[in-house]
PDB file of C-alpha atoms in Angstrom:
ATOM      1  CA  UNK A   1      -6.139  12.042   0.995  1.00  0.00           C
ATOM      2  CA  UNK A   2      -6.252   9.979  -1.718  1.00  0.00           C
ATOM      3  CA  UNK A   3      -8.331  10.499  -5.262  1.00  0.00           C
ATOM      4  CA  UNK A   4      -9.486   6.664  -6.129  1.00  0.00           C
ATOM      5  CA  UNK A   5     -12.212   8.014  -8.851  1.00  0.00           C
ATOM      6  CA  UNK A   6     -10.806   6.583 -11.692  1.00  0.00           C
ATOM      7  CA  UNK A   7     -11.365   2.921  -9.677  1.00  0.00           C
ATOM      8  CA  UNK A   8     -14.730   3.512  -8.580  1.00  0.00           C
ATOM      9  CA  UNK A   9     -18.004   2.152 -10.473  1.00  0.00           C
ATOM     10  CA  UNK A  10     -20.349   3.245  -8.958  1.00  0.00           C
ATOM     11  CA  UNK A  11     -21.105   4.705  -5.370  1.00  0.00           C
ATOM     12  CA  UNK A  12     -23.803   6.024  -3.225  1.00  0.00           C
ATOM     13  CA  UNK A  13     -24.626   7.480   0.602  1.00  0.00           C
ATOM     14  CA  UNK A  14     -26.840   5.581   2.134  1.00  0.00           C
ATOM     15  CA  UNK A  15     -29.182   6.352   5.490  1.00  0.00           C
ATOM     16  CA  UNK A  16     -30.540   2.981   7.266  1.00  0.00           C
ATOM     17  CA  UNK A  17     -33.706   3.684   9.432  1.00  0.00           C
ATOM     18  CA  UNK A  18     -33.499   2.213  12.538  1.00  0.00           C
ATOM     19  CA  UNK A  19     -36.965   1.822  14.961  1.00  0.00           C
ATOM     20  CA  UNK A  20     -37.234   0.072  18.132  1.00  0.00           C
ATOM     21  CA  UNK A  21     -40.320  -0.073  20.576  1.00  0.00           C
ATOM     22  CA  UNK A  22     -40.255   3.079  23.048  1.00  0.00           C
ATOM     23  CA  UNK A  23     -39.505   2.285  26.839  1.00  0.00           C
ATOM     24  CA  UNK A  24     -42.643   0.242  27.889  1.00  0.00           C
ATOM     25  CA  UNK A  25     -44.143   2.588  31.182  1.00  0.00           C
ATOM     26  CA  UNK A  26     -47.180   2.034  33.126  1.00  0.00           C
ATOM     27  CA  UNK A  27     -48.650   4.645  32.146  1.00  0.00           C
ATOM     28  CA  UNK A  28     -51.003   6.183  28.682  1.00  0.00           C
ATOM     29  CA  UNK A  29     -50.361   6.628  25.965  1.00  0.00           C
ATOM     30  CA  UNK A  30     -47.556   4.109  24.436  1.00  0.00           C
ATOM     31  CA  UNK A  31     -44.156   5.922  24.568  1.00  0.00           C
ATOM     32  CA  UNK A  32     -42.998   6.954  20.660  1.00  0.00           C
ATOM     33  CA  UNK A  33     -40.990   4.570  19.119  1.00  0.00           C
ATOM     34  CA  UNK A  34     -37.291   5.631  18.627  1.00  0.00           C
ATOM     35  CA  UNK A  35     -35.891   6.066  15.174  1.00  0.00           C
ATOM     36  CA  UNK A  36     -32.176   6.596  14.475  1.00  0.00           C
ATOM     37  CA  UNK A  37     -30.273   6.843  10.980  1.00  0.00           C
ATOM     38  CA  UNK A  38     -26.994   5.214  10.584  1.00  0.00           C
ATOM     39  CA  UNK A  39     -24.826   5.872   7.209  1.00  0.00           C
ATOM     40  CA  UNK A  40     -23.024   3.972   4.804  1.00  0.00           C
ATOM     41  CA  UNK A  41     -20.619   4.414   1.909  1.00  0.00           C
ATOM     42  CA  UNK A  42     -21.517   1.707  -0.854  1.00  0.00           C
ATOM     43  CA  UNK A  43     -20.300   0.959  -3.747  1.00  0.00           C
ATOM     44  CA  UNK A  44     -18.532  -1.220  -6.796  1.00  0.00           C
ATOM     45  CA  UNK A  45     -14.767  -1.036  -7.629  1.00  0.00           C
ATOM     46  CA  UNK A  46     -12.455  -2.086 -10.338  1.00  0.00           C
ATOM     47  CA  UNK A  47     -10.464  -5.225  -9.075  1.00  0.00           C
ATOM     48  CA  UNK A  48      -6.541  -3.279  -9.302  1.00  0.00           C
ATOM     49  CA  UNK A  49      -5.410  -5.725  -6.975  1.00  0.00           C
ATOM     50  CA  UNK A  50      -2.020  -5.837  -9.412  1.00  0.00           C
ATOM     51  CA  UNK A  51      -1.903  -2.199  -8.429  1.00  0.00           C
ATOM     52  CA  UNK A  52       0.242  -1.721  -5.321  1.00  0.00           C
ATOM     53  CA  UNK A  53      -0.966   1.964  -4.378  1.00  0.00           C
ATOM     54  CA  UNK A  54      -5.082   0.823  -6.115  1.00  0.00           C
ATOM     55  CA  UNK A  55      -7.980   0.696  -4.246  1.00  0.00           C
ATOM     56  CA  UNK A  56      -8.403  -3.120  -3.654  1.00  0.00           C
ATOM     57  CA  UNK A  57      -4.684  -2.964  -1.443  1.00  0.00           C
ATOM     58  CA  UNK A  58      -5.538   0.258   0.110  1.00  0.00           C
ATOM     59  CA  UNK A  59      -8.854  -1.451   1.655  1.00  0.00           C
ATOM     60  CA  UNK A  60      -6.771  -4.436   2.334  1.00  0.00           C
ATOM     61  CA  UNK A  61      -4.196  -2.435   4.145  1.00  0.00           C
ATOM     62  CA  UNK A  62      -6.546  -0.208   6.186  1.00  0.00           C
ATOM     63  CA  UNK A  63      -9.375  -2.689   7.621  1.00  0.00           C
ATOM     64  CA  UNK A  64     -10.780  -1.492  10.379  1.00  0.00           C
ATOM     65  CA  UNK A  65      -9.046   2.268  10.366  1.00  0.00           C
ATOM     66  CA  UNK A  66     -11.692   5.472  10.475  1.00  0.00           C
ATOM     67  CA  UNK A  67     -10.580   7.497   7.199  1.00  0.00           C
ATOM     68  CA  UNK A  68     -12.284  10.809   6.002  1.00  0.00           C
ATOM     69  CA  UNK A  69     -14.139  11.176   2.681  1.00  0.00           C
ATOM     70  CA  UNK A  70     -15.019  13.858   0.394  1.00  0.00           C
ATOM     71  CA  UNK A  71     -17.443  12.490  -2.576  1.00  0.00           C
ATOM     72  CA  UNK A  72     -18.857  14.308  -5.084  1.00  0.00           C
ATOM     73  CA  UNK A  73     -21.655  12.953  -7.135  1.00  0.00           C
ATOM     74  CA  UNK A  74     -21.678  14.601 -10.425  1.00  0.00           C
ATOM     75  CA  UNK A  75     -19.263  16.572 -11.321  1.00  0.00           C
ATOM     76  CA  UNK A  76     -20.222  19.849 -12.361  1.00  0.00           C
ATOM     77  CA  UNK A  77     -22.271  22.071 -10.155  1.00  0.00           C
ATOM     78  CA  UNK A  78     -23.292  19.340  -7.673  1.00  0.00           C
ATOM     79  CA  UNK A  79     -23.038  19.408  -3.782  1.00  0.00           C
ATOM     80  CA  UNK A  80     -19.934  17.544  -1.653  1.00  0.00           C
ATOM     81  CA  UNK A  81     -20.804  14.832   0.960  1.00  0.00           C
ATOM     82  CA  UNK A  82     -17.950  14.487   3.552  1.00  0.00           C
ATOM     83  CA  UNK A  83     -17.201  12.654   6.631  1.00  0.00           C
ATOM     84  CA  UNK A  84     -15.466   9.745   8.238  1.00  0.00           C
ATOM     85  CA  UNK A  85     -16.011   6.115   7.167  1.00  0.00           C
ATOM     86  CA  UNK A  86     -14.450   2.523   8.899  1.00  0.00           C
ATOM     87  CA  UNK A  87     -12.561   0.971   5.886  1.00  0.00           C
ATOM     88  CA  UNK A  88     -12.729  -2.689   5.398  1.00  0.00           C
ATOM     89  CA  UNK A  89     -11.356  -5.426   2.706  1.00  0.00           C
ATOM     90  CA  UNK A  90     -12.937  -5.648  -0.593  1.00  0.00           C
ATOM     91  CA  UNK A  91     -13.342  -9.386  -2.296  1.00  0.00           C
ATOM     92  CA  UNK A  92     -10.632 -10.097  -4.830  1.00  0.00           C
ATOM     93  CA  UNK A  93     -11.525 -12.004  -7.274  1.00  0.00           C
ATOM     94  CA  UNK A  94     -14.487 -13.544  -9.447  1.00  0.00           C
ATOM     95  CA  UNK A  95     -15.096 -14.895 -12.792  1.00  0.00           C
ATOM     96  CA  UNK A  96     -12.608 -15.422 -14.976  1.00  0.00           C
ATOM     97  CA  UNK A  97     -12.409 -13.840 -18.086  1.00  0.00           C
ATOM     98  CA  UNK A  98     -14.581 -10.358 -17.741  1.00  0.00           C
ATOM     99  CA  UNK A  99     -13.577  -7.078 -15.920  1.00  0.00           C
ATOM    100  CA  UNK A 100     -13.753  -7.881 -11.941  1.00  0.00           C
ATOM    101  CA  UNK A 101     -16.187  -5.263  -9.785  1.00  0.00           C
ATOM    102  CA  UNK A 102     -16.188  -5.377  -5.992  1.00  0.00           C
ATOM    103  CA  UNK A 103     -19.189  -4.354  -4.230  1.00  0.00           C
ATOM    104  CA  UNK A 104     -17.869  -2.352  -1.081  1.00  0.00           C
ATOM    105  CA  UNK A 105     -20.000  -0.826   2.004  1.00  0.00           C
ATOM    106  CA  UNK A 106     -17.862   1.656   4.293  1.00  0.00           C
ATOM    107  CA  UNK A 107     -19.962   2.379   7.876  1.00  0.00           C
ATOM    108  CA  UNK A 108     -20.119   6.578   8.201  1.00  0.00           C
ATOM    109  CA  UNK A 109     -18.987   7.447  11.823  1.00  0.00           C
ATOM    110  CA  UNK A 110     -21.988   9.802  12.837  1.00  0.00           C
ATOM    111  CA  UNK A 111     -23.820  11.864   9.998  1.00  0.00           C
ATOM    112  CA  UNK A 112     -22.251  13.288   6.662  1.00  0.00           C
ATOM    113  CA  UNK A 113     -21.995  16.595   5.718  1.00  0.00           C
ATOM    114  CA  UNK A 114     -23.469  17.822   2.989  1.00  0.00           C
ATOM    115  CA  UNK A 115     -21.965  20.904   1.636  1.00  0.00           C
ATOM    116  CA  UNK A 116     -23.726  23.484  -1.519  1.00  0.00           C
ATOM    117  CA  UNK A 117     -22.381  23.326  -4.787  1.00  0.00           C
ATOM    118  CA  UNK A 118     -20.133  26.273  -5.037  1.00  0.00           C
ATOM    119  CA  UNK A 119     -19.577  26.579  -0.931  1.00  0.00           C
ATOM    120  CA  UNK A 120     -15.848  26.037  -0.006  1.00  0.00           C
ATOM    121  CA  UNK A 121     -15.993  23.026   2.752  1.00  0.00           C
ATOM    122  CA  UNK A 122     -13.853  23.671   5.582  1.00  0.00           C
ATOM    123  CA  UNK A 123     -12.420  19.882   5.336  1.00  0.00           C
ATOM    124  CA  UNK A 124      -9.493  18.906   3.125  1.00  0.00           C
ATOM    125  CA  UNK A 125     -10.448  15.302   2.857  1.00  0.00           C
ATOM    126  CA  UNK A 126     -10.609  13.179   0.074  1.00  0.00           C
TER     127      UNK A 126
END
C-alpha cells in the first residue's frame, strides 16, 4: 500500500440508502420495501499533479482498478475502516492562483470493516 495522508484534505465513509417498491403480489398486505446500503470513499485532495508518485497520477494511473484501503479518522485512539474501493481520475486543475483541492468519491466493493481502536486488523492495506 501506499500512505497518501499528507495529500488528503479531507475524507469521509459514506453509506447511500437505497429503497425500491417490494415485488407487487396479489395478495395482503404490500410486500416490505427493500433497502440496501452501498459505500463510498469521498473526499478533497491537494492537486500534486507535478508529483510523479502523488495522489492526482496515482488516480490517473489506476481508473477503474479495485484497490484496498485502510483509513483512520483521528489519529489517536480511534477505530480503522478498511476495505476495497474502484479508483477513478481526480480533476486537475482550477483557479489560478490559490492552492488546488479535488473533490474525489471512490465506490466501496461490498461493506467496510470497521475495526476497535486498539484491535490489530488482520489486513495489511493501506
Amino acid at each position: 500500500g501506499t500512505d497518501y495522508g499528507v495529500q488528503i484534505s479531507n475524507v469521509r465513509l459514506e453509506a447511500n440508502k437505497n429503497t425500491e417498491e417490494g415485488t407487487p403480489t396479489l395478495g395482503v398486505p404490500k410486500p416490505p420495501a427493500i433497502v440496501t446500503t452501498t459505500w463510498s470513499l469521498i473526499g478533497g485532495a491537494i492537486q500534486d499533479w507535478e508529483d510523479a508518485a502523488g495522489f492526482i497520477k496515482y488516480a490517473f494511473d489506476n481508473d477503474g482498478v479495485e484497490v484496498a484501503f485502510s483509513w483512520v479518522p483521528v489519529t489517536e485512539g480511534g477505530p480503522t475502516f478498511s476495505g476495497q474501493c474502484v479508483v477513478s481520475p481526480i480533476t486537475i486543475g482550477g483557479d489560478i492562483a490559490t492552492q488546488l483541492i479535488s473533490d474525489w468519491e471512490f465506490p466501496v466493493s461490498g461493506e467496510p470493516t470497521w475495526t476497535p481502536a486498539g484491535v490489530r486488523s488482520t489486513t495489511s492495506s493501506k
